[in-house]
Amino acid sequence: MKVSELVNNLGLKVYSGESGIDKEVEGGYVSDLLSDVMGNADTGMAWITLQTHKNVMAIASLKDLACVILVKGLEPDPDMAAQSDKEGIPVLGTSGQAFEITGKLYEMIKK
Amino acid sequence: MHYEYAIEGGNFSKAGLASSEVKKKLRQLNVDNQVVKRVVVALYEAEVNIVAHAYNGTMNVEIDEEKILLVLQDSGPGIPDIEKAMEEGYSTASPEVREMGFGAGMGLSNIKKNVDHLDISSEIGKGTRVEMITYINRGR
Ligand SMILES: Nc1ncnc2c1ncn2[C@@H]1O[C@H](COP(=O)(O)OP(=O)(O)O)[C@@H](O)[C@H]1O
Ligand SMILES: [Mg+2]
């Protein structure tokens, strides 16, 4: 499934990194601990988090993640958005909680 | 091939830059993807440890046919008890740093899991040296 399908089906906001909107999403990882994501997430995953700073993009890029989804209506810091544009890794957003978006994403991906 | 990068202590906006450069080089050299993925985890954690816990440092990367040698050397407070520091969950990171999602105390164990050889030496008040080796062809 492409990031764009995720955006459309789940009604997500696209904050930045539009050039990566056709990336394939192969799974997801939910965590706010950077080392947890570094150690356990894998290529092509959507990362669901409440962290909104630039280091998120460093990790997303190093791990070749498909996109980042910010929860609870949080917006990326300007330098995070800029880095997302540079890397072509979309930062998306939902007004809902991590629990809700994770459940929906899981249902979509497991098919 | 040999590469060296400088790492600034305390500057989180640049954390991961050196690791990202090395990742690009490894890709250009066509190093096996599984090897690149493991090296990137270890390298990033070691780089961030200099940013979070030391004053400044260097990352040296040496690549040959057989292995990737990574040496991160810093000027900093040093690690009083390396064994304790290796424990998952142990961290002396400040509350501000934790708020950003760093300081989970998983860095050194991430490193240990992702390299074939790890050697840490440290002198209190002087600094820390982290040496890591990953063999390129192992397990293919
Ligand atoms: N380069 C370093 N210089 C000084 N102390 C360090 C260094 N690297 C690690 N440490 C110490 O080891 C602890 C554990 O490191 P780590 O497992 O990476 O967890 P974290 O960085 O999340 O605290 C750190 O909290 C710190 O006390
Ligand atoms: Mg660490």
mmCIF file of C-alpha atoms in Angstrom, chain B residues 66-136:
data_model
loop_
_atom_site.group_PDB
_atom_site.id
_atom_site.type_symbol
_atom_site.label_atom_id
_atom_site.label_comp_id
_atom_site.label_asym_id
_atom_site.label_seq_id
_atom_site.Cartn_x
_atom_site.Cartn_y
_atom_site.Cartn_z
ATOM 1 C CA GLU B 66 36.430 -8.286 4.871
ATOM 2 C CA LYS B 67 35.093 -5.880 7.486
ATOM 3 C CA ILE B 68 33.944 -2.454 8.569
ATOM 4 C CA LEU B 69 35.869 -0.975 11.495
ATOM 5 C CA LEU B 70 34.165 1.868 13.340
ATOM 6 C CA VAL B 71 35.925 3.872 16.020
ATOM 7 C CA LEU B 72 34.171 6.653 17.936
ATOM 8 C CA GLN B 73 36.428 8.602 20.214
ATOM 9 C CA ASP B 74 35.324 11.494 22.359
ATOM 10 C CA SER B 75 36.492 14.077 24.860
ATOM 11 C CA GLY B 76 34.016 13.913 27.663
ATOM 12 C CA PRO B 77 33.266 12.808 31.205
ATOM 13 C CA GLY B 78 33.974 9.150 30.494
ATOM 14 C CA ILE B 79 31.926 6.182 31.763
ATOM 15 C CA PRO B 80 32.572 5.231 35.418
ATOM 16 C CA ASP B 81 31.030 1.749 35.189
ATOM 17 C CA ILE B 82 30.891 0.367 31.661
ATOM 18 C CA GLU B 83 29.151 -2.842 32.696
ATOM 19 C CA LYS B 84 26.351 -0.865 34.309
ATOM 20 C CA ALA B 85 26.120 1.486 31.306
ATOM 21 C CA MET B 86 25.613 -1.569 29.068
ATOM 22 C CA GLU B 87 22.498 -2.600 30.999
ATOM 23 C CA GLU B 88 19.308 -1.962 29.059
ATOM 24 C CA GLY B 89 17.413 0.919 30.648
ATOM 25 C CA TYR B 90 20.375 2.482 32.432
ATOM 26 C CA SER B 91 20.744 6.131 31.483
ATOM 27 C CA THR B 92 22.144 9.329 32.956
ATOM 28 C CA ALA B 93 20.476 11.472 30.276
ATOM 29 C CA SER B 94 18.916 14.764 31.448
ATOM 30 C CA PRO B 95 15.139 15.207 31.643
ATOM 31 C CA GLU B 96 15.202 17.517 28.590
ATOM 32 C CA VAL B 97 17.025 14.921 26.549
ATOM 33 C CA ARG B 98 14.580 12.222 27.700
ATOM 34 C CA GLU B 99 11.654 14.377 26.699
ATOM 35 C CA MET B 100 12.924 14.244 23.136
ATOM 36 C CA GLY B 101 12.790 10.466 23.258
ATOM 37 C CA PHE B 102 16.514 9.966 23.803
ATOM 38 C CA GLY B 103 17.858 8.519 27.031
ATOM 39 C CA ALA B 104 15.959 5.228 26.987
ATOM 40 C CA GLY B 105 19.178 3.514 27.976
ATOM 41 C CA MET B 106 18.956 1.231 24.956
ATOM 42 C CA GLY B 107 21.809 2.683 22.927
ATOM 43 C CA LEU B 108 24.668 0.499 24.060
ATOM 44 C CA SER B 109 22.558 -2.658 23.895
ATOM 45 C CA ASN B 110 21.470 -1.700 20.370
ATOM 46 C CA ILE B 111 25.146 -1.402 19.516
ATOM 47 C CA LYS B 112 25.989 -4.756 21.064
ATOM 48 C CA LYS B 113 23.201 -6.512 19.144
ATOM 49 C CA ASN B 114 24.252 -5.086 15.806
ATOM 50 C CA VAL B 115 28.021 -5.520 15.577
ATOM 51 C CA ASP B 116 30.238 -8.596 15.599
ATOM 52 C CA HIS B 117 32.800 -7.124 17.965
ATOM 53 C CA LEU B 118 32.477 -4.318 20.516
ATOM 54 C CA ASP B 119 35.163 -2.832 22.685
ATOM 55 C CA ILE B 120 34.544 0.154 24.970
ATOM 56 C CA SER B 121 37.286 1.844 26.928
ATOM 57 C CA SER B 122 36.938 4.973 28.975
ATOM 58 C CA GLU B 123 38.915 7.270 31.201
ATOM 59 C CA ILE B 124 37.056 9.363 33.771
ATOM 60 C CA GLY B 125 37.343 13.074 33.030
ATOM 61 C CA LYS B 126 39.010 12.389 29.686
ATOM 62 C CA GLY B 127 36.740 10.540 27.338
ATOM 63 C CA THR B 128 35.456 7.340 25.826
ATOM 64 C CA ARG B 129 36.473 5.174 22.885
ATOM 65 C CA VAL B 130 34.003 2.798 21.264
ATOM 66 C CA GLU B 131 35.432 0.327 18.748
ATOM 67 C CA MET B 132 33.095 -1.806 16.665
ATOM 68 C CA ILE B 133 33.762 -4.344 13.921
ATOM 69 C CA THR B 134 31.252 -5.833 11.533
ATOM 70 C CA TYR B 135 32.287 -8.565 9.091
ATOM 71 C CA ILE B 136 30.917 -7.994 5.644
#
